[in-house]
PDB file of C-alpha atoms in Angstrom:
ATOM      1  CA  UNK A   1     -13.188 -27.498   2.167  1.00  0.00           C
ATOM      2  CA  UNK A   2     -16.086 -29.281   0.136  1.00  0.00           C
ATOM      3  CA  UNK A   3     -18.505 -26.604   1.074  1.00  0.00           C
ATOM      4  CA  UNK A   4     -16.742 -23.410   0.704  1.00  0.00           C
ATOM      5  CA  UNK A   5     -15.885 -24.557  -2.943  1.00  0.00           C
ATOM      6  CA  UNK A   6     -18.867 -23.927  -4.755  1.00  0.00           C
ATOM      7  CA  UNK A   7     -19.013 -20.106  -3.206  1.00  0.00           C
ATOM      8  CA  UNK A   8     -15.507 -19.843  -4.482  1.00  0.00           C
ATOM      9  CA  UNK A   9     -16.529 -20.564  -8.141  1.00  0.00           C
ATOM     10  CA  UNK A  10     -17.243 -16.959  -9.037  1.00  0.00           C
ATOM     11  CA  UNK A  11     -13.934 -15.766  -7.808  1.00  0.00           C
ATOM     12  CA  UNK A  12     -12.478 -18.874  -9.747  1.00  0.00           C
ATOM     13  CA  UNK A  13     -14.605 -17.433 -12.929  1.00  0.00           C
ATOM     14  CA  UNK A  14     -13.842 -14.014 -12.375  1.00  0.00           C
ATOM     15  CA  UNK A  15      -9.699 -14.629 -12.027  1.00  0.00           C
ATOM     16  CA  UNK A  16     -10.041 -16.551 -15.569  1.00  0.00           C
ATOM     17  CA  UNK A  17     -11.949 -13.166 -17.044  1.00  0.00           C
ATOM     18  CA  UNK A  18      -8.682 -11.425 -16.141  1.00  0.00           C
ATOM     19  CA  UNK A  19      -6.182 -13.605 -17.330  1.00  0.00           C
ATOM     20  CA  UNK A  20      -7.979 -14.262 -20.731  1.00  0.00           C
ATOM     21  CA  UNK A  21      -8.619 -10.471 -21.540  1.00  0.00           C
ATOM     22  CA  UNK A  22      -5.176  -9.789 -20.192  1.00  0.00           C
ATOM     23  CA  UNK A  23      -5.427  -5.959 -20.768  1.00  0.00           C
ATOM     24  CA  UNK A  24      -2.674  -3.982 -21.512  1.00  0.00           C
ATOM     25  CA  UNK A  25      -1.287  -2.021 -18.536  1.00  0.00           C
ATOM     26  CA  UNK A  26       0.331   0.677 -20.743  1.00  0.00           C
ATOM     27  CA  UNK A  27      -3.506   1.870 -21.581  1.00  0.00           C
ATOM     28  CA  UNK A  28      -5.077   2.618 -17.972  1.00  0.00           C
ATOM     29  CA  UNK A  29      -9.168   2.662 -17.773  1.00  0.00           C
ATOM     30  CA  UNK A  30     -11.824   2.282 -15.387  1.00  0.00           C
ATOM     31  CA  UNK A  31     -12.815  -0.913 -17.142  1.00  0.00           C
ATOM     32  CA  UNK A  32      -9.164  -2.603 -16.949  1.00  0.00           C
ATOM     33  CA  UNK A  33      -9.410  -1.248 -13.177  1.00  0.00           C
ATOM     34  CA  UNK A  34     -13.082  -3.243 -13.058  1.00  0.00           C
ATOM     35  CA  UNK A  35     -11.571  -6.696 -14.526  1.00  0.00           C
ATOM     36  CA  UNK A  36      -8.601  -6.604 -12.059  1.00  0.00           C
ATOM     37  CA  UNK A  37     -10.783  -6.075  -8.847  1.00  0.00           C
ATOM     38  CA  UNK A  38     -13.462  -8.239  -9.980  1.00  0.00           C
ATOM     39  CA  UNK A  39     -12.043 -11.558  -8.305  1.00  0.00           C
ATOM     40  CA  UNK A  40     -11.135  -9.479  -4.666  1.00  0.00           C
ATOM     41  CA  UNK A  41     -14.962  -8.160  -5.036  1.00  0.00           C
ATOM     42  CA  UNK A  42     -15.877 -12.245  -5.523  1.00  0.00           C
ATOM     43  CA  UNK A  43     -14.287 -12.762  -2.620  1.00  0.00           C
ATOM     44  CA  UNK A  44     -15.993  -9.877  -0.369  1.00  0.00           C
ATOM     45  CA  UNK A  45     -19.180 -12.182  -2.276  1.00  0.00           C
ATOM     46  CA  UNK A  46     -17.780 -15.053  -0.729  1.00  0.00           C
ATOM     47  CA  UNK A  47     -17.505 -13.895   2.766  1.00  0.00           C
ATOM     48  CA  UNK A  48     -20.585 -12.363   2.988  1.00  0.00           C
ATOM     49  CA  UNK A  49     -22.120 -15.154   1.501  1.00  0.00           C
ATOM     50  CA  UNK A  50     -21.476 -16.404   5.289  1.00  0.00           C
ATOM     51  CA  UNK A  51     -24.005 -14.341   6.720  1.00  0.00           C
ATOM     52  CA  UNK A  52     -24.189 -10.522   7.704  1.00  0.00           C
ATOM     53  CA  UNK A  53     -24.407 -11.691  11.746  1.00  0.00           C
ATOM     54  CA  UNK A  54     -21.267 -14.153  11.184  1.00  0.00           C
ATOM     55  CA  UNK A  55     -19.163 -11.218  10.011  1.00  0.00           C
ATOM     56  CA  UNK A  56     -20.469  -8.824  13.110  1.00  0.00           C
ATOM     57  CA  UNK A  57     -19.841 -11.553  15.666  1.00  0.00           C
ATOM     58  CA  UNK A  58     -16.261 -12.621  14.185  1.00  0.00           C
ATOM     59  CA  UNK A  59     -13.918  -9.993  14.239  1.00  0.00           C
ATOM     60  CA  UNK A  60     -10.933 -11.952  12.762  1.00  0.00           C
ATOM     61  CA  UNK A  61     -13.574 -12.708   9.533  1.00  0.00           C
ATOM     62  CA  UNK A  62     -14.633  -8.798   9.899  1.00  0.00           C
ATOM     63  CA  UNK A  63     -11.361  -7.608   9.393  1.00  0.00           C
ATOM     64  CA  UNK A  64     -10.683 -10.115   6.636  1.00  0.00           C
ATOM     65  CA  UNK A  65     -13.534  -8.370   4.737  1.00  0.00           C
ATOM     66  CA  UNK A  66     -12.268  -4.996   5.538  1.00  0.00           C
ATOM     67  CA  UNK A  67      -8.662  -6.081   4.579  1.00  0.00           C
ATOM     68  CA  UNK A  68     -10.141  -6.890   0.840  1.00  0.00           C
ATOM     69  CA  UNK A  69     -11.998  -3.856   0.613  1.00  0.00           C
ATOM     70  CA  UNK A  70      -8.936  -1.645   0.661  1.00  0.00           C
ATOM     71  CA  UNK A  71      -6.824  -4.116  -1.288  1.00  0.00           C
ATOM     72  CA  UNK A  72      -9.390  -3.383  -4.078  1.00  0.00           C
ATOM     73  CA  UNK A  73      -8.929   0.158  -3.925  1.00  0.00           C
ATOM     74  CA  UNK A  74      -5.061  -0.607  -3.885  1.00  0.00           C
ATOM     75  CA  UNK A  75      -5.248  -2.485  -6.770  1.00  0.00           C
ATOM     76  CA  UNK A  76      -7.575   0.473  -8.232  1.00  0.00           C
ATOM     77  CA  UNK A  77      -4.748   2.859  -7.227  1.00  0.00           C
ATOM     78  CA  UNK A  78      -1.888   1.168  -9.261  1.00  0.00           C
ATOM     79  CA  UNK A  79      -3.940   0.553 -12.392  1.00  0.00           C
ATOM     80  CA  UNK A  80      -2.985   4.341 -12.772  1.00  0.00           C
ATOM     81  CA  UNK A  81       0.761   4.089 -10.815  1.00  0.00           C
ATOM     82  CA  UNK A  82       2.435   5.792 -13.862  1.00  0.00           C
ATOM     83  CA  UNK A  83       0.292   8.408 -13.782  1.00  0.00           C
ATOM     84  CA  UNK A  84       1.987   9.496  -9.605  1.00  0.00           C
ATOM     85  CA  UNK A  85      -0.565   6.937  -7.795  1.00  0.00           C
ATOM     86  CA  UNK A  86       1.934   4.096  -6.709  1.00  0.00           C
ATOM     87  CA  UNK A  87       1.891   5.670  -3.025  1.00  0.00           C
ATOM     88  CA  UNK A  88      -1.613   5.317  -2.802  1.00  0.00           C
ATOM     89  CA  UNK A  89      -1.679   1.993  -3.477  1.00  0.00           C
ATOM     90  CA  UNK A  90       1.267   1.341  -1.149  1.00  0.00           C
ATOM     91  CA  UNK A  91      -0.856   2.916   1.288  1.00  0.00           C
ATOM     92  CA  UNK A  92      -3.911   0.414   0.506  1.00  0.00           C
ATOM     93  CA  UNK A  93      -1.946  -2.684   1.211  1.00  0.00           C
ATOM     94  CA  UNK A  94       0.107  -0.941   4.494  1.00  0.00           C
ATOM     95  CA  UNK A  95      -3.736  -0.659   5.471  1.00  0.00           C
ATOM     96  CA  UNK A  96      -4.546  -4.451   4.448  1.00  0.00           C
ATOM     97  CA  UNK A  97      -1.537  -5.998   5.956  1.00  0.00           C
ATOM     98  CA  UNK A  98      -2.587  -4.329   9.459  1.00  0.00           C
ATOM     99  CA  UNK A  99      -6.290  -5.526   9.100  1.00  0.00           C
ATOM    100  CA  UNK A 100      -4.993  -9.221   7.954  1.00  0.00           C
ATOM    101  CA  UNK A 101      -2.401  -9.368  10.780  1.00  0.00           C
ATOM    102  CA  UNK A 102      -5.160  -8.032  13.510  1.00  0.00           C
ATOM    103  CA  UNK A 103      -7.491 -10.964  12.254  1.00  0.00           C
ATOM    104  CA  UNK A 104      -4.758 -13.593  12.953  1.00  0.00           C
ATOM    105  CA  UNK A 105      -4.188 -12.391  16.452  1.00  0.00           C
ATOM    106  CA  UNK A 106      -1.304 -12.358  18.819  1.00  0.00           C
ATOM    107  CA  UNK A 107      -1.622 -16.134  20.118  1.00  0.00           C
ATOM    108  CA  UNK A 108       0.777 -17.770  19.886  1.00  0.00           C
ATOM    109  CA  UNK A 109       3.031 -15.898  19.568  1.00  0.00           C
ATOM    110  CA  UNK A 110       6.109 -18.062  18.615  1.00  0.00           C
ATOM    111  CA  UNK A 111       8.942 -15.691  18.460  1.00  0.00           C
ATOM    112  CA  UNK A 112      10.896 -18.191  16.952  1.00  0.00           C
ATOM    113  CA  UNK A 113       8.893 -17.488  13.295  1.00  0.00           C
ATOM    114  CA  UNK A 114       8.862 -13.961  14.278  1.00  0.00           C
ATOM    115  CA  UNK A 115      12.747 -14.203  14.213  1.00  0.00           C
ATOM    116  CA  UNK A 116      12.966 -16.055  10.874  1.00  0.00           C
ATOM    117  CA  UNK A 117      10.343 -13.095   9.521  1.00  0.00           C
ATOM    118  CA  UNK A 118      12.255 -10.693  10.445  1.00  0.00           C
ATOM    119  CA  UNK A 119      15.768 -12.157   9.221  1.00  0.00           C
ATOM    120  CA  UNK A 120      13.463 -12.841   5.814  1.00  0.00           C
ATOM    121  CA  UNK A 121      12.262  -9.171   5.700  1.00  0.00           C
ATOM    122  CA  UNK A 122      15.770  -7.268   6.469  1.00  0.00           C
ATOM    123  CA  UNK A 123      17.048  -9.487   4.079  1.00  0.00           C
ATOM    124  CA  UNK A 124      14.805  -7.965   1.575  1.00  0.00           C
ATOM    125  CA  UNK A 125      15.106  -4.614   2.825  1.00  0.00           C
ATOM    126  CA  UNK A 126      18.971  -4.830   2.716  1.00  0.00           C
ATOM    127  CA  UNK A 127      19.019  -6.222  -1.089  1.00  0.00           C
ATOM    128  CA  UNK A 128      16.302  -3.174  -2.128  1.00  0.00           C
ATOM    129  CA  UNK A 129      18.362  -0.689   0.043  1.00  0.00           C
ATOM    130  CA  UNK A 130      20.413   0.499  -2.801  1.00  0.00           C
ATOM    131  CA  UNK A 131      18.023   0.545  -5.701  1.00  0.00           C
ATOM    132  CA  UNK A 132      15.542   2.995  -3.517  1.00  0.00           C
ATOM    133  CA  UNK A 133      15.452   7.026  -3.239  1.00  0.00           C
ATOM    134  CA  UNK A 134      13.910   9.773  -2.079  1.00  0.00           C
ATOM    135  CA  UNK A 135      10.595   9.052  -0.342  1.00  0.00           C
ATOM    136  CA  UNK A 136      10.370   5.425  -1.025  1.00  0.00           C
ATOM    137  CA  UNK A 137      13.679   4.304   1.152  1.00  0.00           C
ATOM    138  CA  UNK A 138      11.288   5.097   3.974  1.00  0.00           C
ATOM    139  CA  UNK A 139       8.152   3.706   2.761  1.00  0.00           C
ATOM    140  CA  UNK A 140       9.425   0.496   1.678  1.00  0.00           C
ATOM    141  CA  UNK A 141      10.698   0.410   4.484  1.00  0.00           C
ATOM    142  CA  UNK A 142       7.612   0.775   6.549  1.00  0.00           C
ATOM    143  CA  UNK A 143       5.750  -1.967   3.818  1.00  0.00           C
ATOM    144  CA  UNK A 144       8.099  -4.485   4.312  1.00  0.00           C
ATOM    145  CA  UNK A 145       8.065  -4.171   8.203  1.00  0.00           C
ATOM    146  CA  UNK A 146       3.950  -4.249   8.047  1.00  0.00           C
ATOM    147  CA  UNK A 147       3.938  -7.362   5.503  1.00  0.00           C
ATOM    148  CA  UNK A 148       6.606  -9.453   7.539  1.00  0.00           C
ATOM    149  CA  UNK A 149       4.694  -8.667  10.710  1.00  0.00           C
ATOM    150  CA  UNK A 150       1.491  -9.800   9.038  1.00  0.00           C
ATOM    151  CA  UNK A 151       3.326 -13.039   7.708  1.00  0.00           C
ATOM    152  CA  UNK A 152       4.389 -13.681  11.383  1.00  0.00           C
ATOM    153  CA  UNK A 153       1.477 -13.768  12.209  1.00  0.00           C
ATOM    154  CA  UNK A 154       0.215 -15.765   9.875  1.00  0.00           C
ATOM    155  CA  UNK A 155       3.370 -18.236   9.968  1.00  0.00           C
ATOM    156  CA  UNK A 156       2.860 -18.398  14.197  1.00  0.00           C
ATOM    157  CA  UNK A 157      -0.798 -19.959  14.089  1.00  0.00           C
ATOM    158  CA  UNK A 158       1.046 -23.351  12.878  1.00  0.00           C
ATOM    159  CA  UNK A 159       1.926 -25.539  15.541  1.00  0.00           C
ATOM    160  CA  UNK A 160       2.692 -28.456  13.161  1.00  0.00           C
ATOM    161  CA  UNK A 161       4.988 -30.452  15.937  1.00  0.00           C
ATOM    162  CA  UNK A 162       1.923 -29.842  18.669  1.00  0.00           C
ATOM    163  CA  UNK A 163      -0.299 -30.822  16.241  1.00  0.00           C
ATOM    164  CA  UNK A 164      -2.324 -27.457  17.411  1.00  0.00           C
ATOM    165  CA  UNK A 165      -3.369 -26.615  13.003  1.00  0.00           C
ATOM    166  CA  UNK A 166      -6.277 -25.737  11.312  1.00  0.00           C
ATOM    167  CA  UNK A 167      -6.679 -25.868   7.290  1.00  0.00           C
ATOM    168  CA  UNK A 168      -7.653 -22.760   7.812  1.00  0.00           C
ATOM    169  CA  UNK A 169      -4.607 -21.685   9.800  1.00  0.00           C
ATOM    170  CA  UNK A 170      -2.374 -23.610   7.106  1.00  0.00           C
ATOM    171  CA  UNK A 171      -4.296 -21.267   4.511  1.00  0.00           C
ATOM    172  CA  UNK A 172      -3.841 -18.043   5.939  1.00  0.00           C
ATOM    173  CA  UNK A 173      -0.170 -18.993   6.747  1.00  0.00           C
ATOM    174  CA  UNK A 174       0.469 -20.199   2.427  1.00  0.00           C
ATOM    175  CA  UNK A 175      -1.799 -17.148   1.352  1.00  0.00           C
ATOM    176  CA  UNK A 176       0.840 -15.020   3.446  1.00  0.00           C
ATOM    177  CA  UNK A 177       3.909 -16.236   2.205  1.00  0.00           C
ATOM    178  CA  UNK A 178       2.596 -15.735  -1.669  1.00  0.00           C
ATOM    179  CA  UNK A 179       1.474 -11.984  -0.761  1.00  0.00           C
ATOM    180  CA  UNK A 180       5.192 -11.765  -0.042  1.00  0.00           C
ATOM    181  CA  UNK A 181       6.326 -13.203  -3.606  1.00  0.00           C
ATOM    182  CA  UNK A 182       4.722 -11.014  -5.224  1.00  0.00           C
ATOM    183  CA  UNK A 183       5.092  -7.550  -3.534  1.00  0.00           C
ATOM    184  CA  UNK A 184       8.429  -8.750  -3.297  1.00  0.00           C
ATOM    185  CA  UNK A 185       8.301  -9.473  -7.244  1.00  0.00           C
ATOM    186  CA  UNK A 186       6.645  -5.956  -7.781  1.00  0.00           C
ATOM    187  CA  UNK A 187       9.314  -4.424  -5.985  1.00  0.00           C
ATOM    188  CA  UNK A 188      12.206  -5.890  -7.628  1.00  0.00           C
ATOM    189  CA  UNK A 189      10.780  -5.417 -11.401  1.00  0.00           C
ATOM    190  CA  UNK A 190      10.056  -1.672 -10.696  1.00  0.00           C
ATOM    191  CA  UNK A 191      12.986  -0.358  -8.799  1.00  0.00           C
ATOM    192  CA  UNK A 192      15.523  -3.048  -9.428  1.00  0.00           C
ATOM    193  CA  UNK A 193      15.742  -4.986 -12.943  1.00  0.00           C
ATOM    194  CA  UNK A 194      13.143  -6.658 -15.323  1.00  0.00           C
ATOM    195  CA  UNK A 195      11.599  -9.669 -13.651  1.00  0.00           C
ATOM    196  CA  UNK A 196      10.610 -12.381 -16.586  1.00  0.00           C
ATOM    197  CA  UNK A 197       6.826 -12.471 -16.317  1.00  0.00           C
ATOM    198  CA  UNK A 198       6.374 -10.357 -13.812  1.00  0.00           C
ATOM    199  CA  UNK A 199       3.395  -9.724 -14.362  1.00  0.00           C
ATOM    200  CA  UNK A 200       1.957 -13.143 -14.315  1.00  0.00           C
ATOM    201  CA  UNK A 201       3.896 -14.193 -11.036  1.00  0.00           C
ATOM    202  CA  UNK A 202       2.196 -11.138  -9.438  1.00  0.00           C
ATOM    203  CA  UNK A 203      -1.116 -11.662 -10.075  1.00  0.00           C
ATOM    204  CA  UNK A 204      -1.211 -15.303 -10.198  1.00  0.00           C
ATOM    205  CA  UNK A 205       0.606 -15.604  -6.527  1.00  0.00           C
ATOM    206  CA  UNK A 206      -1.826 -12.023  -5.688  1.00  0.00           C
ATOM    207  CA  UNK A 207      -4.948 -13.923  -6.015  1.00  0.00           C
ATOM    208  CA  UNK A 208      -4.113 -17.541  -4.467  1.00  0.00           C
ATOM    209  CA  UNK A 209      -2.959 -15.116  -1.679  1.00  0.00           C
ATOM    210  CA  UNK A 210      -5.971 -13.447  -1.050  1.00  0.00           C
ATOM    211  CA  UNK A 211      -8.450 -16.525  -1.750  1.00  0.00           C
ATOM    212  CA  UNK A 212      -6.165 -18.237   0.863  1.00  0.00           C
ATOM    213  CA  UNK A 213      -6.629 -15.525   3.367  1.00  0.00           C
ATOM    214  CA  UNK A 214     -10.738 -15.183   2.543  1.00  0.00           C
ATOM    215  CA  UNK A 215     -10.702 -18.755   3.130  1.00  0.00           C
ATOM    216  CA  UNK A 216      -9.044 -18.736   6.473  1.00  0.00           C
ATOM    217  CA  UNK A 217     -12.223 -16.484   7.934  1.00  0.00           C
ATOM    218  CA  UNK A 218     -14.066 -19.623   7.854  1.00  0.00           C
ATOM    219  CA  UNK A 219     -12.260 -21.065  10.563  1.00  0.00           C
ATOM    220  CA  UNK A 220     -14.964 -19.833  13.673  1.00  0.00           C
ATOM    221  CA  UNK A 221     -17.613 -20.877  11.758  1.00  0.00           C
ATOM    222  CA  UNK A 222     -16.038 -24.458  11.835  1.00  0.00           C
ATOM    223  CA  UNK A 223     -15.378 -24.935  15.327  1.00  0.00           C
ATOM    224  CA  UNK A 224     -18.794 -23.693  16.277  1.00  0.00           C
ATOM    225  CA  UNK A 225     -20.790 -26.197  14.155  1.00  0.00           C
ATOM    226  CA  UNK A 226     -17.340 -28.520  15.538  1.00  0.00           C
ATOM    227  CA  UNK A 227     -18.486 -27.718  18.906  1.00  0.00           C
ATOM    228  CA  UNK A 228     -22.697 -28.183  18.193  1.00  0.00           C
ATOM    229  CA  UNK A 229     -21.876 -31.562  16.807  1.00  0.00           C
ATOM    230  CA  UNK A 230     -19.610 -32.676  19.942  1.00  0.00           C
TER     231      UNK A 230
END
């Protein structure tokens, strides 16, 4: 963890910027959209501050990196959601949670927390059900199926009571979970009721989740120089 902080300072740096200038999302611009992605581009920094050849070699790390690509072009996309480019973004992040749950792999694969994902998500689902219409009863659908497979995912590389976890693991599966709070908070402030600092809770849970997730591309790289050492 001590030597992945210092490339993480940028992102740290760049996730104050926003936060302090805090600009107003009722006046859309290519600058607000360059403030909001500036931490996810620290983070395609920090990854390929790893090396070109580690990325090629790793796919799980790979597709991490492509995963934050599109989720800046998401969050590019619903800068201007008003103006009829919410889909789009939706789209972005259906992309991303595909990408993230192909990096985290199929092993193990613990159908116990794919149970308890998939009770979590229909719960959801079945709460947002009545708010939705037209299009987006099938699309949110379709999200919250591809974000509570991704969590799975995430959740399954734990084996706390085999002792068989990473930090890394534990990251990706934390940095999962708060990608759920807060699409689940964007949903429920724009198609259900005013959430209380909703926009805070988004963004603040938003980028944890993603630094979580960058982080947990590391995790080759470890057991390599693990493995050199033994």
């Amino acid at each position: 963890v001590k030597s992945e902080g210092p490339k993480l300072v940028p992102f740290f740096k760049a996730t104050c910027v926003y936060f302090v200038l805090w600009l107003p999302t009722s006046s859309p611009s290519w600058f607000s959209a360059l403030i909001k992605c500036l931490p996810i581009f620290c983070l395609w920094v920090f990854l390929l501050a790893h090396g070109i050849n580690f990325l090629v070699s790793h796919r799980s790390a790979s597709r991490i990196l492509a995963g934050l690509i599109f989720s800046a072009v998401g969050d590019a996309f619903l800068i201007w959601q008003e103006q009829g480019y919410f889909i789009h973004g939706l789209l972005m992040f259906a992309i991303t949670h595909i990408l993230y749950s192909s990096a985290f792999g199929m092993k193990p694969l613990d159908l116990k927390a794919g149970l308890l994902m998939g009770l979590i998500s229909s719960s959801c689902y079945a709460f947002l059900y009545s708010y939705l219409s037209g299009p987006f009863t099938y699309l949110v659908a379709v999200y919250i199926a591809l974000i509570g497979f991704m969590g799975w995912r995430a959740v399954a590389g734990i084996q706390l009571c085999n002792d068989l976890w990473t930090w890394t693991k534990l990251s990706a599966c934390i940095g999962a979970m708060l990608f759920m709070v807060s699409d689940l908070t964007i949903a429920l402030n724009k198609f259900c009721f005013p959430v209380p600092y909703s926009r805070f809770i988004i963004m603040a849970t938003y980028y944890a989740a993603q630094m979580l997730i960058a982080l947990s591309a590391v995790e080759t790289r470890d057991e390599e120089d693990f493995r050199k050492r033994s």
